[in-house]
Coordinates of C-alpha atoms in Angstrom, one line a residue:
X516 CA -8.8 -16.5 -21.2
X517 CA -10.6 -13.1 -20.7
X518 CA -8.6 -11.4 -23.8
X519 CA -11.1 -8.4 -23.4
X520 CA -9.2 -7.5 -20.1
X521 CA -6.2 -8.2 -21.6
X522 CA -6.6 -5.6 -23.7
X523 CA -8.1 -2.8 -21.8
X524 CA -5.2 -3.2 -19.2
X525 CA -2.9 -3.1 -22.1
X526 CA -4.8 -0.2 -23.1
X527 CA -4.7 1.4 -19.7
X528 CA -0.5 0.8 -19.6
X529 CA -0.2 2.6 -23.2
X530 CA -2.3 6.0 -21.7
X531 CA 0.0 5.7 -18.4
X532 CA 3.3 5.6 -20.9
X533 CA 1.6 8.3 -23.5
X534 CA 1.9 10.5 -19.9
X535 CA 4.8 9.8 -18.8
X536 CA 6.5 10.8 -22.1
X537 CA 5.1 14.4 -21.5
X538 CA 8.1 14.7 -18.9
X539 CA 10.7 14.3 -21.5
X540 CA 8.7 16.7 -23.2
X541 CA 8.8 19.5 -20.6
X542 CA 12.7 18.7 -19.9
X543 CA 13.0 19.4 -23.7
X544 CA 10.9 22.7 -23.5
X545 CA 13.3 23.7 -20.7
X546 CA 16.7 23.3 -22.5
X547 CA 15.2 24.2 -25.7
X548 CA 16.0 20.7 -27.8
X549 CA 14.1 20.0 -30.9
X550 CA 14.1 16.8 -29.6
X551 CA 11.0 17.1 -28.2
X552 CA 8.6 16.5 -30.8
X553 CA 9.7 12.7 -31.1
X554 CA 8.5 11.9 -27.8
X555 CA 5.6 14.5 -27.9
X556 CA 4.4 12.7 -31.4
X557 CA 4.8 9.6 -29.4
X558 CA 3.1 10.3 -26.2
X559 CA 0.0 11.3 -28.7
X560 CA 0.5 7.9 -30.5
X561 CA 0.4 6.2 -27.1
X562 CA -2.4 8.0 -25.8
X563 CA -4.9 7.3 -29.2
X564 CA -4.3 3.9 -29.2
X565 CA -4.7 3.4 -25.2
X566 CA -8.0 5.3 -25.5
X567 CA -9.1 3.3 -28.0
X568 CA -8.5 0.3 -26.4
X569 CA -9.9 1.1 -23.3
X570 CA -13.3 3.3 -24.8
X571 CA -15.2 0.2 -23.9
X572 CA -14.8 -1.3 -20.2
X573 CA -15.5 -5.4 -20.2
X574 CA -18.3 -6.7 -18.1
X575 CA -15.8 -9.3 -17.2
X576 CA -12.9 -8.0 -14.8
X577 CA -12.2 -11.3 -13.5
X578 CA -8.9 -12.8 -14.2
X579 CA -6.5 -15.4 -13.2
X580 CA -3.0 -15.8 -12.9
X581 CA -2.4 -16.9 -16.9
X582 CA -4.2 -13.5 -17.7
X583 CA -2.3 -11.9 -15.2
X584 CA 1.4 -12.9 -17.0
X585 CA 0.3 -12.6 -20.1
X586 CA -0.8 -9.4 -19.4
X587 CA 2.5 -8.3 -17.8
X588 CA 4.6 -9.8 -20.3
X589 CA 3.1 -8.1 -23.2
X590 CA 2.5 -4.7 -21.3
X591 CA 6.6 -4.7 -20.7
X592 CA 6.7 -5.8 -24.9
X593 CA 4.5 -2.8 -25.4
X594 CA 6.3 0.0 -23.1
X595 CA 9.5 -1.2 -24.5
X596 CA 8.8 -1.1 -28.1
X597 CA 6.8 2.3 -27.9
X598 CA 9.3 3.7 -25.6
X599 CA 12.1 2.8 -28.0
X600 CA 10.4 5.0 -30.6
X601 CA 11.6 8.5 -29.5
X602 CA 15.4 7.4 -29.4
X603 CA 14.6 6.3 -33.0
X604 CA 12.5 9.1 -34.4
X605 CA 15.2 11.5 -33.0
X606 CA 17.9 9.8 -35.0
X607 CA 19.7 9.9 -31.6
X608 CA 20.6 6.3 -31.7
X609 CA 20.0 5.7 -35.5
X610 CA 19.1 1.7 -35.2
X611 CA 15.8 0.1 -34.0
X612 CA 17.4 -2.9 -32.7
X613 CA 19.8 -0.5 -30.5
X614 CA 17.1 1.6 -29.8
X615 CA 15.2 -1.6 -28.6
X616 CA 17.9 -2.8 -26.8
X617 CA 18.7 0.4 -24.8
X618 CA 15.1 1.1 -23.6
X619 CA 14.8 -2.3 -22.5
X620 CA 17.9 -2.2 -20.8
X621 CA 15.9 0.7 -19.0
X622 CA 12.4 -0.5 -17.9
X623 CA 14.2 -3.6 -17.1
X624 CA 16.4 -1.8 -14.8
X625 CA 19.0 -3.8 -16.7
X626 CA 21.7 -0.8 -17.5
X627 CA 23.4 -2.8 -20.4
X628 CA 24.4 -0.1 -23.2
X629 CA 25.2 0.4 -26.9
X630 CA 26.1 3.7 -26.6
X631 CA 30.0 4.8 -27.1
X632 CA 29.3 8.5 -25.9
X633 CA 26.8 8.4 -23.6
X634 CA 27.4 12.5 -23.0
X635 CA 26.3 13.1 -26.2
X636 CA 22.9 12.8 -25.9
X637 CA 20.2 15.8 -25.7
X638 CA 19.1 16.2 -22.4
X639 CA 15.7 15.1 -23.2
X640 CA 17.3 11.4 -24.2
X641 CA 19.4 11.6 -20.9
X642 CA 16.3 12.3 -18.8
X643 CA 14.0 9.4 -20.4
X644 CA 16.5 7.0 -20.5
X645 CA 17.3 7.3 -16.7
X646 CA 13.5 7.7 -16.2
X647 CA 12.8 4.4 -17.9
X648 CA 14.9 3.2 -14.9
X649 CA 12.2 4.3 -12.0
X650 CA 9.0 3.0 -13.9
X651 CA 10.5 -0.3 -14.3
X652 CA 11.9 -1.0 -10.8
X653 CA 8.7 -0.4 -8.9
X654 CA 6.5 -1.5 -12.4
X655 CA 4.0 0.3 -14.2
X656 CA 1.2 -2.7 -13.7
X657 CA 1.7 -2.0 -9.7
X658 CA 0.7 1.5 -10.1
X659 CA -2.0 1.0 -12.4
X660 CA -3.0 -1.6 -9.4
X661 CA -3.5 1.3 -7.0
X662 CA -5.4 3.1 -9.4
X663 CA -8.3 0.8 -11.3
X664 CA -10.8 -1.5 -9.8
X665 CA -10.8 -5.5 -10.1
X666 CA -13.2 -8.3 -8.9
X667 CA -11.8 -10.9 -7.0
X668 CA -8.3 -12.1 -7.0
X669 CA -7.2 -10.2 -9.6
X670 CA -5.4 -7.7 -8.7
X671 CA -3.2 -10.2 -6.4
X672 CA -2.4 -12.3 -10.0
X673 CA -1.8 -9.5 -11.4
X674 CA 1.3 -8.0 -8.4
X675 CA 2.7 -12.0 -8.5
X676 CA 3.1 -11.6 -12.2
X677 CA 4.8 -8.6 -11.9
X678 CA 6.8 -8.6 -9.0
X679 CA 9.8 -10.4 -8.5
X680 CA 10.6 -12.8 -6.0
X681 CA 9.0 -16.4 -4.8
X682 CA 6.1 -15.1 -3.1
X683 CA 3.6 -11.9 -3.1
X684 CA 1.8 -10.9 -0.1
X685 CA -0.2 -8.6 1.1
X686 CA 0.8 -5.6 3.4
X687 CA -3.1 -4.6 3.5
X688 CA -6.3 -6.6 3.5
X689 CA -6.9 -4.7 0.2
X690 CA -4.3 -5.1 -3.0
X691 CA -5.3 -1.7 -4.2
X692 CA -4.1 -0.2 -1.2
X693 CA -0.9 -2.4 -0.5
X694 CA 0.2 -1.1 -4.4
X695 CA -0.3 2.2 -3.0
X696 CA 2.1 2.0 0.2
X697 CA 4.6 0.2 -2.1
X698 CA 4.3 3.5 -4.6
X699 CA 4.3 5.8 -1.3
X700 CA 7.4 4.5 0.3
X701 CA 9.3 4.2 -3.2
X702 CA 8.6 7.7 -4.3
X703 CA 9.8 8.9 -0.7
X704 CA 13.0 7.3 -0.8
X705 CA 13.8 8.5 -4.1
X706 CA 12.6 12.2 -3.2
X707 CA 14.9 11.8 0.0
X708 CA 17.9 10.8 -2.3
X709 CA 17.4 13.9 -4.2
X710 CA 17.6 15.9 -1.6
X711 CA 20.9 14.6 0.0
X712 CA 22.6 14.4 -3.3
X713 CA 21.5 18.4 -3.9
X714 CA 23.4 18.6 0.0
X715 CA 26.0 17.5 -1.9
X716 CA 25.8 20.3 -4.2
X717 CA 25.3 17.5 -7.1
X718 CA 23.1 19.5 -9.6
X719 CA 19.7 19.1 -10.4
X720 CA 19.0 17.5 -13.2
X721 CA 22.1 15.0 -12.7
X722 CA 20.6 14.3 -9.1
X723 CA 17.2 13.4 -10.7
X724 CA 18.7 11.0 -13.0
X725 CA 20.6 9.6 -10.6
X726 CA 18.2 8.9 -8.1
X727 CA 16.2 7.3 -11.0
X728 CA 19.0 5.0 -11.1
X729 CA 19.4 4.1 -8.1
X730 CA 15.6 3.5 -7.0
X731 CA 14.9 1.2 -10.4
X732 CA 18.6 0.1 -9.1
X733 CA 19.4 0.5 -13.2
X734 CA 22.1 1.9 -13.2
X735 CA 22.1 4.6 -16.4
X736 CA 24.6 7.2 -15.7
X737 CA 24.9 10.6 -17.6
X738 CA 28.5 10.6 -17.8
X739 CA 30.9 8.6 -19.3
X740 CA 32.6 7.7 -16.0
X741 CA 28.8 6.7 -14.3
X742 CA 29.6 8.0 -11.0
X743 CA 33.1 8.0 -10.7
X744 CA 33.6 11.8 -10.7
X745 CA 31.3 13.0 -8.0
X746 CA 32.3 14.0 -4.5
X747 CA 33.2 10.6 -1.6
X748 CA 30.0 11.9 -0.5
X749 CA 27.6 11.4 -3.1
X750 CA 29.4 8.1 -3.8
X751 CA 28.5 6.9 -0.5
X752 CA 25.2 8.7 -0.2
X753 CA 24.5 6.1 -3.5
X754 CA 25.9 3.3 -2.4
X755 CA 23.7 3.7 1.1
X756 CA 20.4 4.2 -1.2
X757 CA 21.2 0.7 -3.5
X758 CA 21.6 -1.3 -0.8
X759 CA 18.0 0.3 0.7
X760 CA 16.6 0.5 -2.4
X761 CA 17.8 -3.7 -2.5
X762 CA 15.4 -4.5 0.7
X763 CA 12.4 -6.0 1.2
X764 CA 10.1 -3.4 1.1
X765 CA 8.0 -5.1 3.2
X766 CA 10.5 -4.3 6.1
X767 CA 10.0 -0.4 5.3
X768 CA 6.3 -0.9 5.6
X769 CA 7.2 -2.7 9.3
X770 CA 9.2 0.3 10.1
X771 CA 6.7 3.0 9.4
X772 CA 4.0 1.6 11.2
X773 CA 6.2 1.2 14.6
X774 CA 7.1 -2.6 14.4
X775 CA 11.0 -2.4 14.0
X776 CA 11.4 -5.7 15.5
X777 CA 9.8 -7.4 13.0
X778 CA 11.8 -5.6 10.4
X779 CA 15.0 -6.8 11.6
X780 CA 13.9 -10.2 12.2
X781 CA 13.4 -10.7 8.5
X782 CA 15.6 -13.5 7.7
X783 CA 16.7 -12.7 3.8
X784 CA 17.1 -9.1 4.8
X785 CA 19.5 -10.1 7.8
X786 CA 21.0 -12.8 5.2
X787 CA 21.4 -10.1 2.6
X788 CA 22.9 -7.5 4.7
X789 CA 25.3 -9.9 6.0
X790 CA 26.6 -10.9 2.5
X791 CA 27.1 -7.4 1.5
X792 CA 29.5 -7.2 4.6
X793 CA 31.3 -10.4 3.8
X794 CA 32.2 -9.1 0.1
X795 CA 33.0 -5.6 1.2
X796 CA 35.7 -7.3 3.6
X797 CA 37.1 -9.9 1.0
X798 CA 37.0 -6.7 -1.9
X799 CA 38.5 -4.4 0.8
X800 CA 41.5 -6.5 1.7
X801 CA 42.2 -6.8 -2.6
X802 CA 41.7 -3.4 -2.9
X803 CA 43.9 -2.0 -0.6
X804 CA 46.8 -3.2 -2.6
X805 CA 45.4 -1.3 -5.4
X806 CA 44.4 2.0 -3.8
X807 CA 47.2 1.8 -1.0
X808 CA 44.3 4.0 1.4
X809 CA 41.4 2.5 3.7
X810 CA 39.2 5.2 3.1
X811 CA 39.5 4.9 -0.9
X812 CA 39.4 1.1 -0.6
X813 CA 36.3 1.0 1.4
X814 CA 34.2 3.3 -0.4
X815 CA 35.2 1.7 -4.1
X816 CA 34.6 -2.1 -2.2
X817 CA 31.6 -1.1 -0.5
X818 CA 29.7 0.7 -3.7
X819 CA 31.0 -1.9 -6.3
X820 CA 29.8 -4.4 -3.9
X821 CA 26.8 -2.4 -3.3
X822 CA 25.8 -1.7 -7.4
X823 CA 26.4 -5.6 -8.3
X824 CA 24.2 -7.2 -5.5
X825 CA 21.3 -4.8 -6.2
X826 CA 21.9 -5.2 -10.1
X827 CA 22.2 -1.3 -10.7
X828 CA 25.7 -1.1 -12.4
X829 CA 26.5 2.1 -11.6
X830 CA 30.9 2.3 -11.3
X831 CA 33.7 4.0 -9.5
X832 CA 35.9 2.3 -11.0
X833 CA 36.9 -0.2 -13.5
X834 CA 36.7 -3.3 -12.0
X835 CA 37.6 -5.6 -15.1
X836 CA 41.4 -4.2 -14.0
X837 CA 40.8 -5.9 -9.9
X838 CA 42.4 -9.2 -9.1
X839 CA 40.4 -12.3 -10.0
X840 CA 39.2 -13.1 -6.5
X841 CA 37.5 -9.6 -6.7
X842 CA 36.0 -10.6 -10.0
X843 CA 34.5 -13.7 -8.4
X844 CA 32.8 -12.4 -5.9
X845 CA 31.1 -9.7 -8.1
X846 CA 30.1 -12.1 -10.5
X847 CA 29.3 -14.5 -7.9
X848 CA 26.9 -11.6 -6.5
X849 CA 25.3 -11.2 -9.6
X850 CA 23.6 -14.3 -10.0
X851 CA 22.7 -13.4 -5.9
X852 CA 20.8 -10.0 -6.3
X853 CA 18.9 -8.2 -4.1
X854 CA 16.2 -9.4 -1.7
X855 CA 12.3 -10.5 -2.9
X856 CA 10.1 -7.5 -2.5
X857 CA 12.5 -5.4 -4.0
X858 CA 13.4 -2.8 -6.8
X859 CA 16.4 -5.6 -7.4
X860 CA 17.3 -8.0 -9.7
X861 CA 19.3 -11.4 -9.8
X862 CA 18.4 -14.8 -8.8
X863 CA 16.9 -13.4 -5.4
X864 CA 18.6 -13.7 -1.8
X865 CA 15.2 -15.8 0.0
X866 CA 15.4 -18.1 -3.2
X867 CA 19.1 -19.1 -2.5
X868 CA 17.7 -19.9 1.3
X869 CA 15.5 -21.8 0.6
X870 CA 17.6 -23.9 -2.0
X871 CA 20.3 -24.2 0.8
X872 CA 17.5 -25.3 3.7
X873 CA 16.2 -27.7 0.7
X874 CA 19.8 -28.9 0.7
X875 CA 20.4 -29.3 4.5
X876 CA 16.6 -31.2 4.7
X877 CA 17.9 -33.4 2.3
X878 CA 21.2 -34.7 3.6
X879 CA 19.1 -34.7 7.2
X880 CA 16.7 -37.8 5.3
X881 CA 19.6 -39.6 4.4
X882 CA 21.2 -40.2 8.2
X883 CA 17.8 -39.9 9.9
X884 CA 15.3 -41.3 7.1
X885 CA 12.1 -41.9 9.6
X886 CA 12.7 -37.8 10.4
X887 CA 9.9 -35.3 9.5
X888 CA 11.2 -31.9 9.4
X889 CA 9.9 -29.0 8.1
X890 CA 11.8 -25.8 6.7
X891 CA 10.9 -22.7 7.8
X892 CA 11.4 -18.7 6.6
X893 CA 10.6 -16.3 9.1
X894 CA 9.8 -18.5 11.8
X895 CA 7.2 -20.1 9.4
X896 CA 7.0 -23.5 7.7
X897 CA 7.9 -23.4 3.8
X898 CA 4.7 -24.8 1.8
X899 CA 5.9 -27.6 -0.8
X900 CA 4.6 -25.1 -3.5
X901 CA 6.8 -22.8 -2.8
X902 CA 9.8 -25.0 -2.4
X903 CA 8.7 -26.6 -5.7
X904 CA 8.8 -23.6 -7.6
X905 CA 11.9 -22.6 -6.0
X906 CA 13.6 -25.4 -7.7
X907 CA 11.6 -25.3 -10.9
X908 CA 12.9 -21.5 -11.6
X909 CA 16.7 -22.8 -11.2
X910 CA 15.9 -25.1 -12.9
X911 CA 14.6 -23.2 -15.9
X912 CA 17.3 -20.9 -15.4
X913 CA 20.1 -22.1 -16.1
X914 CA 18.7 -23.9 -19.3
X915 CA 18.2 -20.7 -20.2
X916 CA 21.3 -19.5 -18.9
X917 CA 23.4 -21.9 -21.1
X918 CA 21.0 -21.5 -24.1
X919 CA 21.8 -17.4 -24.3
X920 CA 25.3 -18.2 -23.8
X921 CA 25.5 -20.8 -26.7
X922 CA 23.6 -18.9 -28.7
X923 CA 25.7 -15.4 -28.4
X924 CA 29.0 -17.5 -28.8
X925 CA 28.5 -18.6 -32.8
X926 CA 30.4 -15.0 -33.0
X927 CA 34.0 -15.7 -31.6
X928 CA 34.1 -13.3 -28.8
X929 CA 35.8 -15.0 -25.5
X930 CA 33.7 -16.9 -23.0
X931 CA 34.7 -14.3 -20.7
X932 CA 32.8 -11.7 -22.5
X933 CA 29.8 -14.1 -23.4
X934 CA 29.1 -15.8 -19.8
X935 CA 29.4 -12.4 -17.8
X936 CA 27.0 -10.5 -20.8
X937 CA 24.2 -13.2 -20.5
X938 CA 24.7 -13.3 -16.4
X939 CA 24.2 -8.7 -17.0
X940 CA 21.6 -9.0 -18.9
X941 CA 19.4 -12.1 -17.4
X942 CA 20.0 -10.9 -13.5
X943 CA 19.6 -7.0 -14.8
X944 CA 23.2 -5.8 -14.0
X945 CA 24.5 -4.3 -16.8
X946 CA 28.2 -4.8 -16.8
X947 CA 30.0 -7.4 -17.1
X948 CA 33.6 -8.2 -17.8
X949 CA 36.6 -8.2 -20.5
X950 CA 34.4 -6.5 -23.4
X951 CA 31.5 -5.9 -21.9
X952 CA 33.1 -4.6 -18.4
X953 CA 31.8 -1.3 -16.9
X954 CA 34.7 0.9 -19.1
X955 CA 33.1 -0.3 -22.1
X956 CA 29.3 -1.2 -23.9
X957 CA 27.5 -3.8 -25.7
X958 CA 27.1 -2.5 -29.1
X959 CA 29.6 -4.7 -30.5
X960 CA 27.1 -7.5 -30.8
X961 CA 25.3 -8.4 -33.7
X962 CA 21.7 -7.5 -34.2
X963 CA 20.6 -11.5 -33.5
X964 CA 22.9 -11.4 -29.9
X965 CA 20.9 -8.2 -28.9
X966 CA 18.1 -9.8 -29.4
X967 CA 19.0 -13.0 -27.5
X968 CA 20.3 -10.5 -24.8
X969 CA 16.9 -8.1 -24.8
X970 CA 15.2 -11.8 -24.4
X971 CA 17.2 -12.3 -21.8
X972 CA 16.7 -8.4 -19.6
X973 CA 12.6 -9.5 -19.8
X974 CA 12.7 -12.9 -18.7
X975 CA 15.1 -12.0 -15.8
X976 CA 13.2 -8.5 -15.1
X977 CA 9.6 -10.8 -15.1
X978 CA 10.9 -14.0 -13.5
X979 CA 11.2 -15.8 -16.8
X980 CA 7.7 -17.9 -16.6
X981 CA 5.1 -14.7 -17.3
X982 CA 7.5 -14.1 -20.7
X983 CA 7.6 -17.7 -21.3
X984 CA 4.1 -18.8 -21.3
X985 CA 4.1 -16.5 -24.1
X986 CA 5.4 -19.3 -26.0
X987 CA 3.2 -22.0 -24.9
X988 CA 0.7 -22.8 -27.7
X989 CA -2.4 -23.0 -25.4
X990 CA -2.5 -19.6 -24.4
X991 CA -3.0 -18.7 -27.6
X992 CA -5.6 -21.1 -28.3
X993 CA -7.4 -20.1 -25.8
X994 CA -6.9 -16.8 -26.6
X995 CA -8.5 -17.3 -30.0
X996 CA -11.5 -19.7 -28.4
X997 CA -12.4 -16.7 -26.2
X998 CA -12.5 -14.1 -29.3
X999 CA -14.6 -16.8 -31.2
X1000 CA -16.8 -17.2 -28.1
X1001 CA -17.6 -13.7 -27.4
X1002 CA -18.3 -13.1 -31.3
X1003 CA -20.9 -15.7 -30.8
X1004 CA -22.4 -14.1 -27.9
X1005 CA -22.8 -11.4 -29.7
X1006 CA -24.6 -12.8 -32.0
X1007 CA -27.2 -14.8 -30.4
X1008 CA -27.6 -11.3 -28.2
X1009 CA -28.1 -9.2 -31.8
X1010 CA -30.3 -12.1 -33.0
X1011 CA -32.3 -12.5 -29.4
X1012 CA -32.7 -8.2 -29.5
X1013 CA -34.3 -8.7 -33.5
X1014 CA -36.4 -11.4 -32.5
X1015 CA -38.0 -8.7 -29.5
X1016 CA -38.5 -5.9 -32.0
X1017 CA -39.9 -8.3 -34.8
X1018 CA -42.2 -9.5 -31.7
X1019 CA -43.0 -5.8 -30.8
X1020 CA -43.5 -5.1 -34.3
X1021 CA -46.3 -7.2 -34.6
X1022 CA -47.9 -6.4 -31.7
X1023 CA -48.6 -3.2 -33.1

């Protein structure tokens, strides 16, 4: 276990956070909120300690996939937990825990609250907390990929412990430069959101944190109504942007450099464009009893159905009050999400393929046993390793699953409430329904639930196993052999250097 690169990458994510606090910083300079000094004392903080963790660069930079998600889980620990501090410092949300929870609800693109009164935060808090939203979709580890050097295959262990989704590839022959096009074509959709939300005479600073939103598809809104009381056209302008923002991004790279077949031949994005159209229609035809108007129905179906399948929880409207099939299929979305490859959340569209092809082989062995098929994705066979660790994830999954749920429910509140808060939280919605629906928050949970339930935002944010194997004993044995091995090398090296002076001593 090279713990030495642990910690200089660890190191190198606190310096990237210590700068990105400066922004909340120069939003509070702007509007003139005292404010400020929390997250400037903490961007300092952040910066001292990631300088002094990084003053001296190992001589290894090799490292493998265990390196690479323990690295990631504890670099998300680490933005969290330092992010956190400014909400805390600035007495704007007075408890740690909720503090916690709310910034990572945030990097984890999650969008689960505690707060009652969302309006009444400084503009500084409003900024950061929507900001937290765009540095977790894409990741911080991805950009710090496109800007440091690693030997080997590390920089690919590191992207497949970060990104979600059952496989990682590589756009370029070079990682560096694949993080770079991912980083590219993110920041230009968001910058092109802006801009047609400020067509829409949406403010500034409310198109900003929006678009934050909707990129990290987190879904932190600025007023109490999320985005229920803009203009038809910067509801749909949104809900176009989530489900973008919810593709492959490997299809965007396809597009850009002029091969638009291949784009569109992507099977989970075709799959996942054609479930968004099937819920629209089932919502749509519930709706329009509610709304009695096409036009209304379609754009409340189509951005509800839009916000739950990418897991950003933004709301037009209070679902909790639809009919139960409309309930269904949102929650039924949920555990769905977006596609791999994506700023999205949730279970992953290309995993539920391959479960269902899995399926289908199956039931083919049992009438035609002597039959060899093989599945295939994108016109190209599924290895068994993938297919195996398809299965293992749902596996692990819904143990977990049932573990949060039983856990959160030693407090009385309905199974209603508990099931559709551990489904938010794990597939990084945010709301869910009855007491935790998008009218309402999560604050009503005891300190231990939140925990249970920030537990829950990292594993589903980090594909459960790179948080998990934080609990496997043998990572941290190893951990500790490779300190005690290195402080022997050391030693032999001081003892080997005294022996040459004692040698050149005498020599004189």
């Amino acid at each position: 276990m090279n713990s030495s690169m642990i910690r200089y990458l660890l190191g190198s994510v606190l310096k990237i956070e210590g700068a990105l606090l400066m922004l909340p910083c120069l939003v509070s300079l702007c509007y003139q909120e005292k404010v400020g000094f929390a997250y400037l004392l903490v961007a300092a903080v952040c910066f001292i300690l990631g300088v002094g963790m990084t003053v001296k660069k190992p001589e290894d930079t090799v490292f493998y996939l265990k390196e690479g998600c323990v690295t990631t889980a504890l670099s998300w620990i680490f933005m969290s937990f330092f992010g956190a501090l400014p909400f805390w410092l600035s007495r704007e949300i007075p408890l740690f825990t909720d503090a916690l929870f709310e910034t990572v609800s945030g990097f984890t693109t999650t969008g689960a609250s505690i707060l009652a009164d969302v309006e009444a935060l400084s503009y500084t808090a409003l900024f950061w907390r929507s900001f937290t939203h765009w540095i977790g979709g894409m990741g911080v580890l991805v950009f710090l990929l496109a800007i440091i050097s690693l030997s080997g295959g590390s920089h690919i262990n590191l992207l497949r412990a970060e990104s979600p989704g059952p496989s990682v590839g590589k756009l370029v022959p070079k990682m560096k430069h694949t993080a770079r096009i991912l980083y590219l074509i993110y920041l230009g959709m968001t910058l092109l959101e802006v801009v047609l939300l400020l067509a829409g005479s949406m403010p500034l600073f409310d198109a900003l944190t929006t678009s934050f939103g909707t990129a990290g598809t987190g879904g932190f809104g600025i007023k109490a109504d999320s985005i229920g009381g803009y203009s038809p056209y910067i509801q749909w302008v949104v809900t176009i942007f989530m489900i973008a923002f919810g593709v492959n991004f490997n299809a965007y790279y396809f597009i850009l450099f002029h091969n638009v077949r291949k784009a569109l031949h992507m099977e989970e994005v075709r799959c996942y464009l054609g479930i968004i159209l099937a819920s629209i229609g089932i919502l749509l035809m519930d709706t329009l009893k509610i709304y009695g108007n096409f036009a209304d129905a379609l754009r409340h179906s189509s951005f509800q159905v839009a916000s739950i399948i990418t897991t950003t929880g933004f709301s037009t409207a209070d679902f909790d009050l639809w009919s139960q099939t409309s309930k269904t299929v949102l929650v039924l979305l949920m555990f769905i999400g977006a596609c791999a490859g994506s700023t999205g959340g949730g279970i992953k569209v290309s995993r539920f393929i391959i479960l269902i092809k899995t399926i289908f082989k199956e039931l083919n062995s049992y009438i035609h046993p002597r039959s060899v098929k093989k599945i295939t994705f994108d016109d190209r066979p599924i290895e068994h390793e993938v297919m195996r660790s398809t299965n293992v994830y749902f596996i692990t999954f819904v143990i977990l699953f049932i573990a949060s749920v039983l856990a959160i429910s030693f407090e009385g509140w309905d199974l209603t409430t508990n099931f559709t808060a551990v489904a938010a939280t794990i597939n990084n919605i945010g709301p869910g329904l009855e007491l935790v629906g998008p009218s309402r928050n999560f604050a009503f949970f005891s300190p231990f639930s939140k925990y249970v339930l920030i537990f829950d935002m990292l594993a589903g944010r980090l594909e459960l196993f790179p948080l998990l194997i934080l609990f496997h004993p043998a990572i941290w044995t190893e951990l500790y052999a490779h300190k005690s091995a290195l402080k022997r090398l050391k030693a032999r090296r001081q003892s080997k250097d005294g022996e040459k002076k004692n040698k050149a001593l005498r020599r004189k």
